[in-house]
mmCIF file of N, CA, C and O in Angstrom:
data_model
loop_
_atom_site.group_PDB
_atom_site.id
_atom_site.type_symbol
_atom_site.label_atom_id
_atom_site.label_comp_id
_atom_site.label_asym_id
_atom_site.label_seq_id
_atom_site.Cartn_x
_atom_site.Cartn_y
_atom_site.Cartn_z
ATOM 1 N N UNK A 1 -26.609 -0.938 1.320
ATOM 2 C CA UNK A 1 -25.577 -0.481 0.437
ATOM 3 C C UNK A 1 -24.880 -1.704 -0.167
ATOM 4 O O UNK A 1 -24.529 -2.629 0.535
ATOM 5 N N UNK A 2 -24.650 -1.672 -1.463
ATOM 6 C CA UNK A 2 -24.030 -2.788 -2.165
ATOM 7 C C UNK A 2 -22.509 -2.771 -1.976
ATOM 8 O O UNK A 2 -21.878 -1.720 -2.049
ATOM 9 N N UNK A 3 -21.945 -3.955 -1.701
ATOM 10 C CA UNK A 3 -20.495 -4.056 -1.508
ATOM 11 C C UNK A 3 -19.773 -3.854 -2.831
ATOM 12 O O UNK A 3 -20.235 -4.292 -3.877
ATOM 13 N N UNK A 4 -18.631 -3.175 -2.751
ATOM 14 C CA UNK A 4 -17.828 -2.969 -3.955
ATOM 15 C C UNK A 4 -17.071 -4.251 -4.266
ATOM 16 O O UNK A 4 -16.608 -4.937 -3.359
ATOM 17 N N UNK A 5 -16.908 -4.587 -5.549
ATOM 18 C CA UNK A 5 -16.148 -5.788 -5.883
ATOM 19 C C UNK A 5 -14.673 -5.603 -5.530
ATOM 20 O O UNK A 5 -14.125 -4.516 -5.643
ATOM 21 N N UNK A 6 -14.057 -6.683 -5.057
ATOM 22 C CA UNK A 6 -12.641 -6.647 -4.706
ATOM 23 C C UNK A 6 -11.826 -7.210 -5.861
ATOM 24 O O UNK A 6 -12.263 -8.141 -6.533
ATOM 25 N N UNK A 7 -10.630 -6.662 -6.098
ATOM 26 C CA UNK A 7 -9.788 -7.229 -7.151
ATOM 27 C C UNK A 7 -9.326 -8.613 -6.740
ATOM 28 O O UNK A 7 -9.243 -8.924 -5.555
ATOM 29 N N UNK A 8 -9.068 -9.460 -7.725
ATOM 30 C CA UNK A 8 -8.518 -10.777 -7.427
ATOM 31 C C UNK A 8 -7.194 -10.594 -6.705
ATOM 32 O O UNK A 8 -6.321 -9.868 -7.163
ATOM 33 N N UNK A 9 -7.058 -11.231 -5.569
ATOM 34 C CA UNK A 9 -5.844 -11.106 -4.773
ATOM 35 C C UNK A 9 -4.953 -12.305 -5.051
ATOM 36 O O UNK A 9 -5.377 -13.439 -4.876
ATOM 37 N N UNK A 10 -3.718 -12.052 -5.495
ATOM 38 C CA UNK A 10 -2.826 -13.174 -5.800
ATOM 39 C C UNK A 10 -2.333 -13.844 -4.530
ATOM 40 O O UNK A 10 -2.345 -13.264 -3.457
ATOM 41 N N UNK A 11 -1.884 -15.065 -4.687
ATOM 42 C CA UNK A 11 -1.261 -15.780 -3.585
ATOM 43 C C UNK A 11 0.045 -15.074 -3.242
ATOM 44 O O UNK A 11 0.727 -14.532 -4.105
ATOM 45 N N UNK A 12 0.424 -15.090 -1.947
ATOM 46 C CA UNK A 12 1.699 -14.486 -1.565
ATOM 47 C C UNK A 12 2.874 -15.206 -2.193
ATOM 48 O O UNK A 12 3.981 -14.723 -2.186
ATOM 49 N N UNK A 13 2.630 -16.404 -2.741
ATOM 50 C CA UNK A 13 3.739 -17.112 -3.370
ATOM 51 C C UNK A 13 4.107 -16.481 -4.714
ATOM 52 O O UNK A 13 5.163 -16.755 -5.253
ATOM 53 N N UNK A 14 3.236 -15.629 -5.260
ATOM 54 C CA UNK A 14 3.512 -14.961 -6.532
ATOM 55 C C UNK A 14 2.824 -13.600 -6.534
ATOM 56 O O UNK A 14 1.625 -13.506 -6.697
ATOM 57 N N UNK A 15 3.591 -12.542 -6.359
ATOM 58 C CA UNK A 15 3.050 -11.184 -6.313
ATOM 59 C C UNK A 15 3.425 -10.466 -7.611
ATOM 60 O O UNK A 15 4.558 -10.054 -7.806
ATOM 61 N N UNK A 16 2.459 -10.332 -8.487
ATOM 62 C CA UNK A 16 2.684 -9.732 -9.805
ATOM 63 C C UNK A 16 2.858 -8.223 -9.710
ATOM 64 O O UNK A 16 2.033 -7.529 -9.100
ATOM 65 N N UNK A 17 3.915 -7.676 -10.333
ATOM 66 C CA UNK A 17 4.091 -6.225 -10.304
ATOM 67 C C UNK A 17 2.951 -5.495 -11.005
ATOM 68 O O UNK A 17 2.560 -4.409 -10.590
ATOM 69 N N UNK A 18 2.381 -6.106 -12.029
ATOM 70 C CA UNK A 18 1.254 -5.479 -12.734
ATOM 71 C C UNK A 18 0.035 -5.391 -11.824
ATOM 72 O O UNK A 18 -0.680 -4.393 -11.831
ATOM 73 N N UNK A 19 -0.202 -6.433 -11.014
ATOM 74 C CA UNK A 19 -1.333 -6.421 -10.087
ATOM 75 C C UNK A 19 -1.133 -5.326 -9.042
ATOM 76 O O UNK A 19 -2.052 -4.565 -8.755
ATOM 77 N N UNK A 20 0.077 -5.250 -8.478
ATOM 78 C CA UNK A 20 0.365 -4.222 -7.468
ATOM 79 C C UNK A 20 0.167 -2.833 -8.064
ATOM 80 O O UNK A 20 -0.445 -1.960 -7.455
ATOM 81 N N UNK A 21 0.662 -2.619 -9.280
ATOM 82 C CA UNK A 21 0.515 -1.315 -9.937
ATOM 83 C C UNK A 21 -0.961 -0.980 -10.160
ATOM 84 O O UNK A 21 -1.367 0.168 -9.978
ATOM 85 N N UNK A 22 -1.749 -1.958 -10.505
ATOM 86 C CA UNK A 22 -3.183 -1.724 -10.724
ATOM 87 C C UNK A 22 -3.872 -1.342 -9.417
ATOM 88 O O UNK A 22 -4.610 -0.362 -9.353
ATOM 89 N N UNK A 23 -3.622 -2.103 -8.371
ATOM 90 C CA UNK A 23 -4.269 -1.859 -7.076
ATOM 91 C C UNK A 23 -3.850 -0.522 -6.472
ATOM 92 O O UNK A 23 -4.672 0.193 -5.906
ATOM 93 N N UNK A 24 -2.562 -0.167 -6.617
ATOM 94 C CA UNK A 24 -2.052 1.073 -6.014
ATOM 95 C C UNK A 24 -2.066 2.255 -6.976
ATOM 96 O O UNK A 24 -1.524 3.314 -6.672
ATOM 97 N N UNK A 25 -2.692 2.061 -8.139
ATOM 98 C CA UNK A 25 -2.786 3.113 -9.157
ATOM 99 C C UNK A 25 -1.402 3.632 -9.524
ATOM 100 O O UNK A 25 -1.149 4.836 -9.532
ATOM 101 N N UNK A 26 -0.519 2.687 -9.817
ATOM 102 C CA UNK A 26 0.855 3.036 -10.125
ATOM 103 C C UNK A 26 1.240 2.745 -11.551
ATOM 104 O O UNK A 26 0.413 2.377 -12.385
ATOM 105 N N UNK A 27 2.513 2.901 -11.809
ATOM 106 C CA UNK A 27 3.073 2.719 -13.145
ATOM 107 C C UNK A 27 4.314 1.838 -13.037
ATOM 108 O O UNK A 27 5.155 2.042 -12.160
ATOM 109 N N UNK A 28 4.418 0.864 -13.940
ATOM 110 C CA UNK A 28 5.552 -0.059 -13.943
ATOM 111 C C UNK A 28 6.684 0.521 -14.783
ATOM 112 O O UNK A 28 6.469 0.953 -15.914
ATOM 113 N N UNK A 29 7.895 0.520 -14.208
ATOM 114 C CA UNK A 29 9.108 0.935 -14.924
ATOM 115 C C UNK A 29 10.008 -0.301 -15.034
ATOM 116 O O UNK A 29 10.672 -0.664 -14.065
ATOM 117 N N UNK A 30 10.007 -0.972 -16.207
ATOM 118 C CA UNK A 30 10.786 -2.212 -16.358
ATOM 119 C C UNK A 30 12.274 -1.973 -16.123
ATOM 120 O O UNK A 30 12.730 -0.829 -16.200
ATOM 121 N N UNK A 31 13.025 -3.042 -15.857
ATOM 122 C CA UNK A 31 12.596 -4.440 -15.793
ATOM 123 C C UNK A 31 12.069 -4.791 -14.399
ATOM 124 O O UNK A 31 12.616 -4.347 -13.393
ATOM 125 N N UNK A 32 11.015 -5.578 -14.355
ATOM 126 C CA UNK A 32 10.440 -6.062 -13.101
ATOM 127 C C UNK A 32 10.167 -7.558 -13.244
ATOM 128 O O UNK A 32 10.124 -8.079 -14.356
ATOM 129 N N UNK A 33 9.983 -8.224 -12.120
ATOM 130 C CA UNK A 33 9.691 -9.657 -12.107
ATOM 131 C C UNK A 33 8.638 -9.927 -11.040
ATOM 132 O O UNK A 33 8.330 -9.057 -10.227
ATOM 133 N N UNK A 34 8.109 -11.117 -11.018
ATOM 134 C CA UNK A 34 7.157 -11.524 -9.994
ATOM 135 C C UNK A 34 7.901 -11.683 -8.672
ATOM 136 O O UNK A 34 9.008 -12.224 -8.628
ATOM 137 N N UNK A 35 7.318 -11.175 -7.592
ATOM 138 C CA UNK A 35 7.941 -11.248 -6.261
ATOM 139 C C UNK A 35 7.401 -12.438 -5.480
ATOM 140 O O UNK A 35 6.254 -12.848 -5.657
ATOM 141 N N UNK A 36 8.255 -12.952 -4.604
ATOM 142 C CA UNK A 36 7.880 -14.062 -3.723
ATOM 143 C C UNK A 36 7.690 -13.599 -2.279
ATOM 144 O O UNK A 36 7.178 -14.338 -1.449
ATOM 145 N N UNK A 37 8.146 -12.378 -1.965
ATOM 146 C CA UNK A 37 8.114 -11.854 -0.604
ATOM 147 C C UNK A 37 8.083 -10.328 -0.675
ATOM 148 O O UNK A 37 8.250 -9.751 -1.744
ATOM 149 N N UNK A 38 7.910 -9.681 0.471
ATOM 150 C CA UNK A 38 7.793 -8.222 0.539
ATOM 151 C C UNK A 38 8.522 -7.735 1.788
ATOM 152 O O UNK A 38 8.394 -8.336 2.850
ATOM 153 N N UNK A 39 9.310 -6.652 1.662
ATOM 154 C CA UNK A 39 9.986 -6.073 2.825
ATOM 155 C C UNK A 39 10.148 -4.569 2.647
ATOM 156 O O UNK A 39 10.157 -4.071 1.526
ATOM 157 N N UNK A 40 10.300 -3.851 3.739
ATOM 158 C CA UNK A 40 10.595 -2.418 3.693
ATOM 159 C C UNK A 40 12.019 -2.157 4.176
ATOM 160 O O UNK A 40 12.452 -1.027 4.245
ATOM 161 N N UNK A 41 12.772 -3.216 4.481
ATOM 162 C CA UNK A 41 14.160 -3.107 4.928
ATOM 163 C C UNK A 41 15.065 -3.586 3.799
ATOM 164 O O UNK A 41 15.100 -4.784 3.493
ATOM 165 N N UNK A 42 15.805 -2.673 3.171
ATOM 166 C CA UNK A 42 16.638 -3.045 2.023
ATOM 167 C C UNK A 42 17.699 -4.077 2.399
ATOM 168 O O UNK A 42 18.127 -4.855 1.560
ATOM 169 N N UNK A 43 18.084 -4.123 3.660
ATOM 170 C CA UNK A 43 19.082 -5.107 4.105
ATOM 171 C C UNK A 43 18.511 -6.513 4.129
ATOM 172 O O UNK A 43 19.259 -7.492 4.122
ATOM 173 N N UNK A 44 17.182 -6.626 4.161
ATOM 174 C CA UNK A 44 16.531 -7.939 4.208
ATOM 175 C C UNK A 44 16.156 -8.460 2.824
ATOM 176 O O UNK A 44 15.628 -9.563 2.705
ATOM 177 N N UNK A 45 16.429 -7.680 1.783
ATOM 178 C CA UNK A 45 16.067 -8.093 0.426
ATOM 179 C C UNK A 45 16.873 -9.325 0.024
ATOM 180 O O UNK A 45 18.085 -9.367 0.200
ATOM 181 N N UNK A 46 16.162 -10.300 -0.504
ATOM 182 C CA UNK A 46 16.755 -11.495 -1.086
ATOM 183 C C UNK A 46 16.210 -11.611 -2.494
ATOM 184 O O UNK A 46 15.220 -10.946 -2.840
ATOM 185 N N UNK A 47 16.820 -12.423 -3.346
ATOM 186 C CA UNK A 47 16.285 -12.569 -4.705
ATOM 187 C C UNK A 47 14.791 -12.903 -4.686
ATOM 188 O O UNK A 47 14.339 -13.757 -3.924
ATOM 189 N N UNK A 48 14.035 -12.141 -5.478
ATOM 190 C CA UNK A 48 12.595 -12.356 -5.582
ATOM 191 C C UNK A 48 11.753 -11.575 -4.594
ATOM 192 O O UNK A 48 10.540 -11.731 -4.542
ATOM 193 N N UNK A 49 12.375 -10.691 -3.813
ATOM 194 C CA UNK A 49 11.649 -9.884 -2.830
ATOM 195 C C UNK A 49 11.226 -8.555 -3.454
ATOM 196 O O UNK A 49 11.972 -7.962 -4.212
ATOM 197 N N UNK A 50 10.033 -8.085 -3.113
ATOM 198 C CA UNK A 50 9.617 -6.727 -3.477
ATOM 199 C C UNK A 50 10.040 -5.808 -2.335
ATOM 200 O O UNK A 50 9.797 -6.108 -1.166
ATOM 201 N N UNK A 51 10.701 -4.710 -2.667
ATOM 202 C CA UNK A 51 11.172 -3.748 -1.666
ATOM 203 C C UNK A 51 10.273 -2.521 -1.686
ATOM 204 O O UNK A 51 10.114 -1.882 -2.726
ATOM 205 N N UNK A 52 9.684 -2.193 -0.546
ATOM 206 C CA UNK A 52 8.833 -1.016 -0.414
ATOM 207 C C UNK A 52 9.691 0.125 0.132
ATOM 208 O O UNK A 52 10.166 0.068 1.265
ATOM 209 N N UNK A 53 9.927 1.143 -0.684
ATOM 210 C CA UNK A 53 10.780 2.270 -0.320
ATOM 211 C C UNK A 53 9.946 3.344 0.376
ATOM 212 O O UNK A 53 9.243 4.116 -0.266
ATOM 213 N N UNK A 54 10.032 3.371 1.692
ATOM 214 C CA UNK A 54 9.239 4.299 2.506
ATOM 215 C C UNK A 54 10.060 5.526 2.905
ATOM 216 O O UNK A 54 11.268 5.431 3.094
ATOM 217 N N UNK A 55 9.387 6.680 3.079
ATOM 218 C CA UNK A 55 10.101 7.851 3.587
ATOM 219 C C UNK A 55 10.392 7.671 5.076
ATOM 220 O O UNK A 55 9.595 7.086 5.804
ATOM 221 N N UNK A 56 11.559 8.151 5.497
ATOM 222 C CA UNK A 56 11.931 8.092 6.903
ATOM 223 C C UNK A 56 12.172 9.484 7.440
ATOM 224 O O UNK A 56 12.057 10.479 6.719
ATOM 225 N N UNK A 57 12.548 9.570 8.697
ATOM 226 C CA UNK A 57 12.799 10.869 9.334
ATOM 227 C C UNK A 57 14.025 11.555 8.741
ATOM 228 O O UNK A 57 14.052 12.777 8.621
ATOM 229 N N UNK A 58 15.045 10.765 8.348
ATOM 230 C CA UNK A 58 16.282 11.360 7.835
ATOM 231 C C UNK A 58 16.577 10.975 6.387
ATOM 232 O O UNK A 58 17.227 11.733 5.684
ATOM 233 N N UNK A 59 16.180 9.794 5.978
ATOM 234 C CA UNK A 59 16.422 9.330 4.610
ATOM 235 C C UNK A 59 15.153 8.704 4.056
ATOM 236 O O UNK A 59 14.245 8.346 4.800
ATOM 237 N N UNK A 60 15.117 8.570 2.748
ATOM 238 C CA UNK A 60 13.977 7.943 2.078
ATOM 239 C C UNK A 60 14.424 6.571 1.588
ATOM 240 O O UNK A 60 15.548 6.420 1.104
ATOM 241 N N UNK A 61 13.555 5.598 1.710
ATOM 242 C CA UNK A 61 13.867 4.251 1.261
ATOM 243 C C UNK A 61 14.281 4.182 -0.198
ATOM 244 O O UNK A 61 15.038 3.300 -0.596
ATOM 245 N N UNK A 62 13.810 5.131 -1.013
ATOM 246 C CA UNK A 62 14.186 5.112 -2.432
ATOM 247 C C UNK A 62 15.692 5.310 -2.611
ATOM 248 O O UNK A 62 16.242 4.952 -3.632
ATOM 249 N N UNK A 63 16.369 5.873 -1.586
ATOM 250 C CA UNK A 63 17.820 6.013 -1.651
ATOM 251 C C UNK A 63 18.510 4.645 -1.676
ATOM 252 O O UNK A 63 19.689 4.553 -2.009
ATOM 253 N N UNK A 64 17.772 3.592 -1.315
ATOM 254 C CA UNK A 64 18.317 2.242 -1.271
ATOM 255 C C UNK A 64 17.746 1.357 -2.377
ATOM 256 O O UNK A 64 17.947 0.136 -2.364
ATOM 257 N N UNK A 65 17.057 1.961 -3.341
ATOM 258 C CA UNK A 65 16.440 1.188 -4.429
ATOM 259 C C UNK A 65 17.483 0.427 -5.234
ATOM 260 O O UNK A 65 17.320 -0.764 -5.509
ATOM 261 N N UNK A 66 18.560 1.091 -5.617
ATOM 262 C CA UNK A 66 19.598 0.427 -6.413
ATOM 263 C C UNK A 66 20.218 -0.731 -5.631
ATOM 264 O O UNK A 66 20.444 -1.810 -6.187
ATOM 265 N N UNK A 67 20.460 -0.519 -4.343
ATOM 266 C CA UNK A 67 21.010 -1.579 -3.497
ATOM 267 C C UNK A 67 20.058 -2.775 -3.450
ATOM 268 O O UNK A 67 20.489 -3.924 -3.555
ATOM 269 N N UNK A 68 18.764 -2.513 -3.290
ATOM 270 C CA UNK A 68 17.779 -3.597 -3.238
ATOM 271 C C UNK A 68 17.757 -4.369 -4.555
ATOM 272 O O UNK A 68 17.706 -5.604 -4.558
ATOM 273 N N UNK A 69 17.807 -3.661 -5.676
ATOM 274 C CA UNK A 69 17.812 -4.327 -6.978
ATOM 275 C C UNK A 69 19.090 -5.137 -7.170
ATOM 276 O O UNK A 69 19.043 -6.245 -7.712
ATOM 277 N N UNK A 70 20.219 -4.620 -6.708
ATOM 278 C CA UNK A 70 21.478 -5.369 -6.790
ATOM 279 C C UNK A 70 21.416 -6.645 -5.963
ATOM 280 O O UNK A 70 22.025 -7.651 -6.318
ATOM 281 N N UNK A 71 20.659 -6.621 -4.871
ATOM 282 C CA UNK A 71 20.502 -7.800 -4.014
ATOM 283 C C UNK A 71 19.489 -8.787 -4.577
ATOM 284 O O UNK A 71 19.252 -9.827 -3.982
ATOM 285 N N UNK A 72 18.855 -8.433 -5.706
ATOM 286 C CA UNK A 72 17.938 -9.356 -6.365
ATOM 287 C C UNK A 72 16.465 -9.040 -6.205
ATOM 288 O O UNK A 72 15.615 -9.890 -6.492
ATOM 289 N N UNK A 73 16.128 -7.822 -5.748
ATOM 290 C CA UNK A 73 14.716 -7.462 -5.607
ATOM 291 C C UNK A 73 13.992 -7.653 -6.935
ATOM 292 O O UNK A 73 14.520 -7.321 -7.993
ATOM 293 N N UNK A 74 12.784 -8.202 -6.862
ATOM 294 C CA UNK A 74 11.960 -8.385 -8.059
ATOM 295 C C UNK A 74 11.532 -7.028 -8.606
ATOM 296 O O UNK A 74 11.477 -6.821 -9.812
ATOM 297 N N UNK A 75 11.233 -6.105 -7.691
ATOM 298 C CA UNK A 75 10.895 -4.728 -8.039
ATOM 299 C C UNK A 75 10.897 -3.890 -6.770
ATOM 300 O O UNK A 75 10.915 -4.423 -5.663
ATOM 301 N N UNK A 76 10.909 -2.576 -6.960
ATOM 302 C CA UNK A 76 10.874 -1.618 -5.859
ATOM 303 C C UNK A 76 9.559 -0.849 -5.963
ATOM 304 O O UNK A 76 9.172 -0.439 -7.048
ATOM 305 N N UNK A 77 8.882 -0.672 -4.848
ATOM 306 C CA UNK A 77 7.663 0.137 -4.807
ATOM 307 C C UNK A 77 8.059 1.484 -4.221
ATOM 308 O O UNK A 77 8.493 1.562 -3.064
ATOM 309 N N UNK A 78 7.937 2.540 -5.018
ATOM 310 C CA UNK A 78 8.419 3.858 -4.609
ATOM 311 C C UNK A 78 7.527 4.955 -5.199
ATOM 312 O O UNK A 78 6.682 4.686 -6.043
ATOM 313 N N UNK A 79 7.742 6.181 -4.744
ATOM 314 C CA UNK A 79 6.949 7.311 -5.252
ATOM 315 C C UNK A 79 7.674 8.072 -6.354
ATOM 316 O O UNK A 79 7.218 9.125 -6.774
ATOM 317 N N UNK A 80 8.812 7.562 -6.819
ATOM 318 C CA UNK A 80 9.570 8.201 -7.901
ATOM 319 C C UNK A 80 9.856 7.183 -9.000
ATOM 320 O O UNK A 80 10.014 5.996 -8.727
ATOM 321 N N UNK A 81 9.976 7.651 -10.216
ATOM 322 C CA UNK A 81 10.332 6.782 -11.331
ATOM 323 C C UNK A 81 11.745 6.252 -11.130
ATOM 324 O O UNK A 81 12.640 6.987 -10.711
ATOM 325 N N UNK A 82 11.925 4.979 -11.397
ATOM 326 C CA UNK A 82 13.226 4.335 -11.244
ATOM 327 C C UNK A 82 13.173 3.032 -12.034
ATOM 328 O O UNK A 82 12.170 2.327 -11.967
ATOM 329 N N UNK A 83 14.224 2.697 -12.787
ATOM 330 C CA UNK A 83 14.213 1.401 -13.482
ATOM 331 C C UNK A 83 14.024 0.267 -12.470
ATOM 332 O O UNK A 83 14.628 0.271 -11.399
ATOM 333 N N UNK A 84 13.145 -0.656 -12.795
ATOM 334 C CA UNK A 84 12.871 -1.774 -11.901
ATOM 335 C C UNK A 84 11.897 -1.436 -10.797
ATOM 336 O O UNK A 84 11.811 -2.137 -9.793
ATOM 337 N N UNK A 85 11.145 -0.351 -10.985
ATOM 338 C CA UNK A 85 10.259 0.115 -9.914
ATOM 339 C C UNK A 85 8.800 0.176 -10.344
ATOM 340 O O UNK A 85 8.474 0.262 -11.519
ATOM 341 N N UNK A 86 7.944 0.149 -9.334
ATOM 342 C CA UNK A 86 6.541 0.482 -9.487
ATOM 343 C C UNK A 86 6.394 1.850 -8.841
ATOM 344 O O UNK A 86 6.614 1.997 -7.640
ATOM 345 N N UNK A 87 6.086 2.845 -9.634
ATOM 346 C CA UNK A 87 5.905 4.194 -9.119
ATOM 347 C C UNK A 87 4.452 4.352 -8.702
ATOM 348 O O UNK A 87 3.543 4.182 -9.519
ATOM 349 N N UNK A 88 4.242 4.639 -7.421
ATOM 350 C CA UNK A 88 2.886 4.753 -6.864
ATOM 351 C C UNK A 88 2.779 6.050 -6.050
ATOM 352 O O UNK A 88 3.793 6.559 -5.576
ATOM 353 N N UNK A 89 1.578 6.562 -5.869
ATOM 354 C CA UNK A 89 1.423 7.799 -5.091
ATOM 355 C C UNK A 89 1.857 7.657 -3.623
ATOM 356 O O UNK A 89 2.437 8.565 -3.059
ATOM 357 N N UNK A 90 1.563 6.483 -3.001
ATOM 358 C CA UNK A 90 1.888 6.276 -1.591
ATOM 359 C C UNK A 90 2.396 4.858 -1.381
ATOM 360 O O UNK A 90 1.602 3.938 -1.248
ATOM 361 N N UNK A 91 3.726 4.667 -1.340
ATOM 362 C CA UNK A 91 4.275 3.320 -1.199
ATOM 363 C C UNK A 91 3.804 2.588 0.069
ATOM 364 O O UNK A 91 3.709 1.364 0.081
ATOM 365 N N UNK A 92 3.482 3.317 1.135
ATOM 366 C CA UNK A 92 3.051 2.681 2.376
ATOM 367 C C UNK A 92 1.775 1.867 2.188
ATOM 368 O O UNK A 92 1.525 0.912 2.931
ATOM 369 N N UNK A 93 0.975 2.197 1.192
ATOM 370 C CA UNK A 93 -0.258 1.448 0.953
ATOM 371 C C UNK A 93 0.019 0.015 0.502
ATOM 372 O O UNK A 93 -0.870 -0.835 0.572
ATOM 373 N N UNK A 94 1.233 -0.264 0.069
ATOM 374 C CA UNK A 94 1.590 -1.618 -0.342
ATOM 375 C C UNK A 94 1.645 -2.561 0.861
ATOM 376 O O UNK A 94 1.543 -3.779 0.711
ATOM 377 N N UNK A 95 1.829 -1.985 2.039
ATOM 378 C CA UNK A 95 1.922 -2.807 3.233
ATOM 379 C C UNK A 95 0.533 -3.089 3.746
ATOM 380 O O UNK A 95 0.198 -3.950 4.391
#
């Protein structure tokens, strides 16, 4: 069986929102920027971090999207449309 080609994987020093949207079959909702890091904890967001908004038992990470963007997130990966977000079917796949 022939191996499927893999998409070019960017260095973790520069995570392009367009690349993430392509790999996760998502849609970019500007404004977004290139990320330098990735986290699922909105309290850990620093400027240039991509925030992955995951569903939880009581709350959904997307409830903290605005907070993450205010803290300087490059973009938010979520399952809902939001300014500054990458809307994807399953945000957990970003991890």
